[in-house]
């Protein structure tokens, strides 16, 4: 059995351009789908967050309309409540990448608030990238890539092909005009080669050991790609 690290946001809000705090956290499907896939394949899961805080789920990700109806919403909420590892995270500072076979970053708007500027998370990403192990990041999770800089100040992911939540999707979600910055734009400015797919449709991009997904619907196929790399 291998260990897979889930690095999750510790933020419960996203500060908008006008200073208001938009309630958020991690997106349920982006944690639950990979968790279930990794567990079913026999892997151990360890969750890490900034400060070891228990991550907050974005309540919007538990709504019936994003889970195929009330039955789906009830199921994902119940599954989330049963995941002991999410309730008992370690701190990012305690992570030694060498202890893991793969690293996975779920999204939600939370990473825009904390992981985007977290140097410890940035170190984890660089170590995982350089190790050659499967490194998977989905939706708004690629905000964390912005903190992954090398000694010369360049972004470790510059030149990599990456899928991430797009400006079009942020616009359709109704938050683009309220945001301090947009993920796709900031990644491009950092030298990342963002591969834009159709809004809300699964889009998986593989570049060397880096595997990325564009949106919540990309999380399950992204986890499948990680498992394929581990076999």
Tab-separated table of C-alpha atoms in Angstrom, residues 9-212:
chain	number	residue	atom	x	y	z
A	9	UNK	CA	-6.776	24.666	1.615
A	10	UNK	CA	-7.177	25.860	5.168
A	11	UNK	CA	-9.120	28.971	4.100
A	12	UNK	CA	-12.847	29.403	4.732
A	13	UNK	CA	-13.167	32.547	2.604
A	14	UNK	CA	-11.820	34.246	-0.501
A	15	UNK	CA	-11.137	37.971	-0.225
A	16	UNK	CA	-12.709	39.773	-3.179
A	17	UNK	CA	-11.514	42.978	-4.836
A	18	UNK	CA	-13.750	45.148	-2.652
A	19	UNK	CA	-12.433	43.525	0.526
A	20	UNK	CA	-15.490	41.400	1.269
A	21	UNK	CA	-14.936	37.796	2.307
A	22	UNK	CA	-16.684	35.322	0.012
A	23	UNK	CA	-17.410	32.120	2.014
A	24	UNK	CA	-15.607	29.168	0.439
A	25	UNK	CA	-13.128	26.379	1.183
A	26	UNK	CA	-12.524	23.195	-0.808
A	27	UNK	CA	-14.945	21.848	-3.434
A	28	UNK	CA	-16.472	18.600	-2.179
A	29	UNK	CA	-16.346	16.561	-5.402
A	30	UNK	CA	-12.680	17.446	-5.942
A	31	UNK	CA	-11.726	15.843	-2.630
A	32	UNK	CA	-14.292	13.032	-2.444
A	33	UNK	CA	-13.904	11.601	-5.970
A	34	UNK	CA	-10.099	11.232	-5.770
A	35	UNK	CA	-10.277	10.018	-2.167
A	36	UNK	CA	-12.700	7.245	-3.096
A	37	UNK	CA	-10.647	6.251	-6.157
A	38	UNK	CA	-7.382	6.122	-4.235
A	39	UNK	CA	-8.910	4.185	-1.334
A	40	UNK	CA	-10.574	1.698	-3.700
A	41	UNK	CA	-7.148	1.065	-5.250
A	42	UNK	CA	-5.744	0.246	-1.796
A	43	UNK	CA	-3.812	3.412	-1.083
A	44	UNK	CA	-3.483	5.215	2.243
A	45	UNK	CA	-4.498	8.889	2.313
A	46	UNK	CA	-2.860	11.642	4.353
A	47	UNK	CA	-4.366	15.145	4.349
A	48	UNK	CA	-2.212	18.214	4.983
A	49	UNK	CA	-3.313	21.839	5.390
A	50	UNK	CA	-1.673	25.120	6.389
A	51	UNK	CA	-1.376	25.016	10.178
A	52	UNK	CA	-3.063	21.611	10.297
A	53	UNK	CA	-6.509	23.246	10.380
A	54	UNK	CA	-9.493	21.066	9.508
A	55	UNK	CA	-10.446	22.128	5.967
A	56	UNK	CA	-13.774	23.839	5.352
A	57	UNK	CA	-16.051	22.579	2.607
A	58	UNK	CA	-17.550	25.165	0.271
A	59	UNK	CA	-21.263	24.876	1.059
A	60	UNK	CA	-22.062	25.560	-2.577
A	61	UNK	CA	-20.402	22.279	-3.513
A	62	UNK	CA	-22.972	20.372	-1.435
A	63	UNK	CA	-25.959	21.872	-3.288
A	64	UNK	CA	-28.319	19.567	-5.237
A	65	UNK	CA	-27.804	21.486	-8.481
A	66	UNK	CA	-24.079	20.618	-8.615
A	67	UNK	CA	-24.540	17.022	-7.467
A	68	UNK	CA	-27.198	15.774	-9.878
A	69	UNK	CA	-30.067	16.334	-7.446
A	70	UNK	CA	-30.832	15.959	-3.757
A	71	UNK	CA	-29.873	12.268	-3.615
A	72	UNK	CA	-26.408	13.057	-4.972
A	73	UNK	CA	-26.049	15.978	-2.592
A	74	UNK	CA	-26.987	13.824	0.392
A	75	UNK	CA	-24.547	11.137	-0.692
A	76	UNK	CA	-21.553	13.439	-1.103
A	77	UNK	CA	-22.274	15.144	2.241
A	78	UNK	CA	-22.482	11.766	3.995
A	79	UNK	CA	-19.305	10.535	2.332
A	80	UNK	CA	-17.451	13.704	3.265
A	81	UNK	CA	-18.580	13.352	6.866
A	82	UNK	CA	-17.118	9.833	6.966
A	83	UNK	CA	-13.603	10.763	5.814
A	84	UNK	CA	-11.530	10.600	8.985
A	85	UNK	CA	-8.343	11.828	7.301
A	86	UNK	CA	-9.936	15.170	6.382
A	87	UNK	CA	-10.874	15.684	10.028
A	88	UNK	CA	-7.323	14.948	11.188
A	89	UNK	CA	-4.897	16.750	8.886
A	90	UNK	CA	-1.188	17.192	9.461
A	91	UNK	CA	0.532	20.536	8.941
A	92	UNK	CA	2.241	21.380	5.675
A	93	UNK	CA	5.462	21.877	7.636
A	94	UNK	CA	5.397	18.199	8.656
A	95	UNK	CA	5.232	16.936	5.066
A	96	UNK	CA	8.211	15.048	3.681
A	97	UNK	CA	7.403	14.408	0.035
A	98	UNK	CA	9.656	11.330	0.058
A	99	UNK	CA	7.075	9.586	2.269
A	100	UNK	CA	4.473	9.590	-0.523
A	101	UNK	CA	3.885	7.948	-3.888
A	102	UNK	CA	1.793	10.832	-5.257
A	103	UNK	CA	0.520	14.299	-4.344
A	104	UNK	CA	-2.963	15.614	-5.132
A	105	UNK	CA	-4.306	19.178	-4.738
A	106	UNK	CA	-8.123	19.585	-4.776
A	107	UNK	CA	-9.582	22.971	-5.601
A	108	UNK	CA	-12.376	25.267	-4.489
A	109	UNK	CA	-11.752	28.999	-4.165
A	110	UNK	CA	-9.877	28.443	-0.892
A	111	UNK	CA	-6.467	27.914	-2.551
A	112	UNK	CA	-6.813	31.367	-4.130
A	113	UNK	CA	-6.693	32.761	-0.586
A	114	UNK	CA	-3.958	30.723	1.105
A	115	UNK	CA	-2.056	28.190	-1.018
A	116	UNK	CA	-1.401	30.742	-3.775
A	117	UNK	CA	0.943	32.555	-1.392
A	118	UNK	CA	2.078	29.703	0.865
A	119	UNK	CA	5.837	29.058	0.551
A	120	UNK	CA	5.647	25.706	2.367
A	121	UNK	CA	3.066	24.450	-0.109
A	122	UNK	CA	5.275	25.858	-2.855
A	123	UNK	CA	8.197	23.768	-1.550
A	124	UNK	CA	6.027	20.636	-1.500
A	125	UNK	CA	5.040	21.250	-5.123
A	126	UNK	CA	8.620	21.780	-6.267
A	127	UNK	CA	9.819	18.678	-4.397
A	128	UNK	CA	7.005	16.564	-5.865
A	129	UNK	CA	7.614	17.894	-9.369
A	130	UNK	CA	11.356	17.267	-9.172
A	131	UNK	CA	10.883	13.781	-7.693
A	132	UNK	CA	9.085	12.521	-10.792
A	133	UNK	CA	6.144	11.180	-8.765
A	134	UNK	CA	2.594	11.788	-10.021
A	135	UNK	CA	1.582	15.317	-9.052
A	136	UNK	CA	-2.082	16.128	-9.671
A	137	UNK	CA	-3.842	19.464	-9.292
A	138	UNK	CA	-7.449	20.312	-10.177
A	139	UNK	CA	-9.707	23.327	-10.791
A	140	UNK	CA	-8.637	26.242	-8.528
A	141	UNK	CA	-5.922	24.042	-6.998
A	142	UNK	CA	-3.421	25.345	-9.596
A	143	UNK	CA	-3.481	28.639	-7.689
A	144	UNK	CA	-0.962	26.865	-5.455
A	145	UNK	CA	1.458	26.661	-8.391
A	146	UNK	CA	1.936	30.424	-8.103
A	147	UNK	CA	3.888	29.917	-4.855
A	148	UNK	CA	6.180	27.265	-6.372
A	149	UNK	CA	9.261	29.318	-7.172
A	150	UNK	CA	12.878	28.302	-7.556
A	151	UNK	CA	15.909	29.998	-6.030
A	152	UNK	CA	16.249	32.301	-9.036
A	153	UNK	CA	12.650	33.495	-8.615
A	154	UNK	CA	11.236	31.704	-11.637
A	155	UNK	CA	8.104	29.597	-11.352
A	156	UNK	CA	8.864	25.865	-11.261
A	157	UNK	CA	5.901	25.210	-13.574
A	158	UNK	CA	6.849	27.762	-16.241
A	159	UNK	CA	6.669	26.023	-19.605
A	160	UNK	CA	4.461	23.198	-18.315
A	161	UNK	CA	1.116	22.530	-19.982
A	162	UNK	CA	-1.598	22.869	-17.335
A	163	UNK	CA	-5.387	22.726	-17.133
A	164	UNK	CA	-6.996	25.042	-14.580
A	165	UNK	CA	-10.307	26.791	-13.895
A	166	UNK	CA	-10.645	29.223	-16.760
A	167	UNK	CA	-11.556	32.886	-16.964
A	168	UNK	CA	-14.649	31.864	-18.953
A	169	UNK	CA	-15.769	29.521	-16.172
A	170	UNK	CA	-15.120	32.153	-13.491
A	171	UNK	CA	-17.209	34.594	-15.538
A	172	UNK	CA	-20.042	32.084	-15.922
A	173	UNK	CA	-19.871	31.357	-12.186
A	174	UNK	CA	-20.480	35.068	-11.579
A	175	UNK	CA	-17.296	35.913	-9.690
A	176	UNK	CA	-14.847	37.105	-12.354
A	177	UNK	CA	-15.839	40.761	-12.078
A	178	UNK	CA	-15.519	40.624	-8.272
A	179	UNK	CA	-12.127	38.894	-8.089
A	180	UNK	CA	-8.810	40.551	-7.251
A	181	UNK	CA	-7.215	38.348	-9.891
A	182	UNK	CA	-8.131	35.495	-12.183
A	183	UNK	CA	-6.384	32.134	-12.059
A	184	UNK	CA	-5.908	31.574	-15.788
A	185	UNK	CA	-4.487	35.079	-16.232
A	186	UNK	CA	-2.077	34.810	-13.305
A	187	UNK	CA	-0.801	31.378	-14.384
A	188	UNK	CA	-0.104	32.668	-17.893
A	189	UNK	CA	1.756	35.639	-16.395
A	190	UNK	CA	3.913	33.137	-14.458
A	191	UNK	CA	4.882	31.405	-17.689
A	192	UNK	CA	2.525	28.438	-17.372
A	193	UNK	CA	1.043	27.133	-20.635
A	194	UNK	CA	-2.669	26.981	-19.765
A	195	UNK	CA	-4.607	24.561	-21.978
A	196	UNK	CA	-8.156	25.938	-22.092
A	197	UNK	CA	-10.965	23.443	-22.689
A	198	UNK	CA	-14.709	23.883	-22.999
A	199	UNK	CA	-16.357	25.268	-19.838
A	200	UNK	CA	-17.499	22.655	-17.312
A	201	UNK	CA	-16.410	19.708	-19.493
A	202	UNK	CA	-13.684	17.356	-18.183
A	203	UNK	CA	-10.269	18.465	-19.437
A	204	UNK	CA	-7.189	16.541	-18.322
A	205	UNK	CA	-3.692	17.646	-19.303
A	206	UNK	CA	-0.623	15.458	-18.746
A	207	UNK	CA	2.864	16.976	-18.989
A	208	UNK	CA	5.624	14.721	-17.701
A	209	UNK	CA	4.694	13.778	-14.102
A	210	UNK	CA	2.265	16.697	-13.767
A	211	UNK	CA	-1.429	15.873	-14.260
A	212	UNK	CA	-3.980	18.685	-14.096
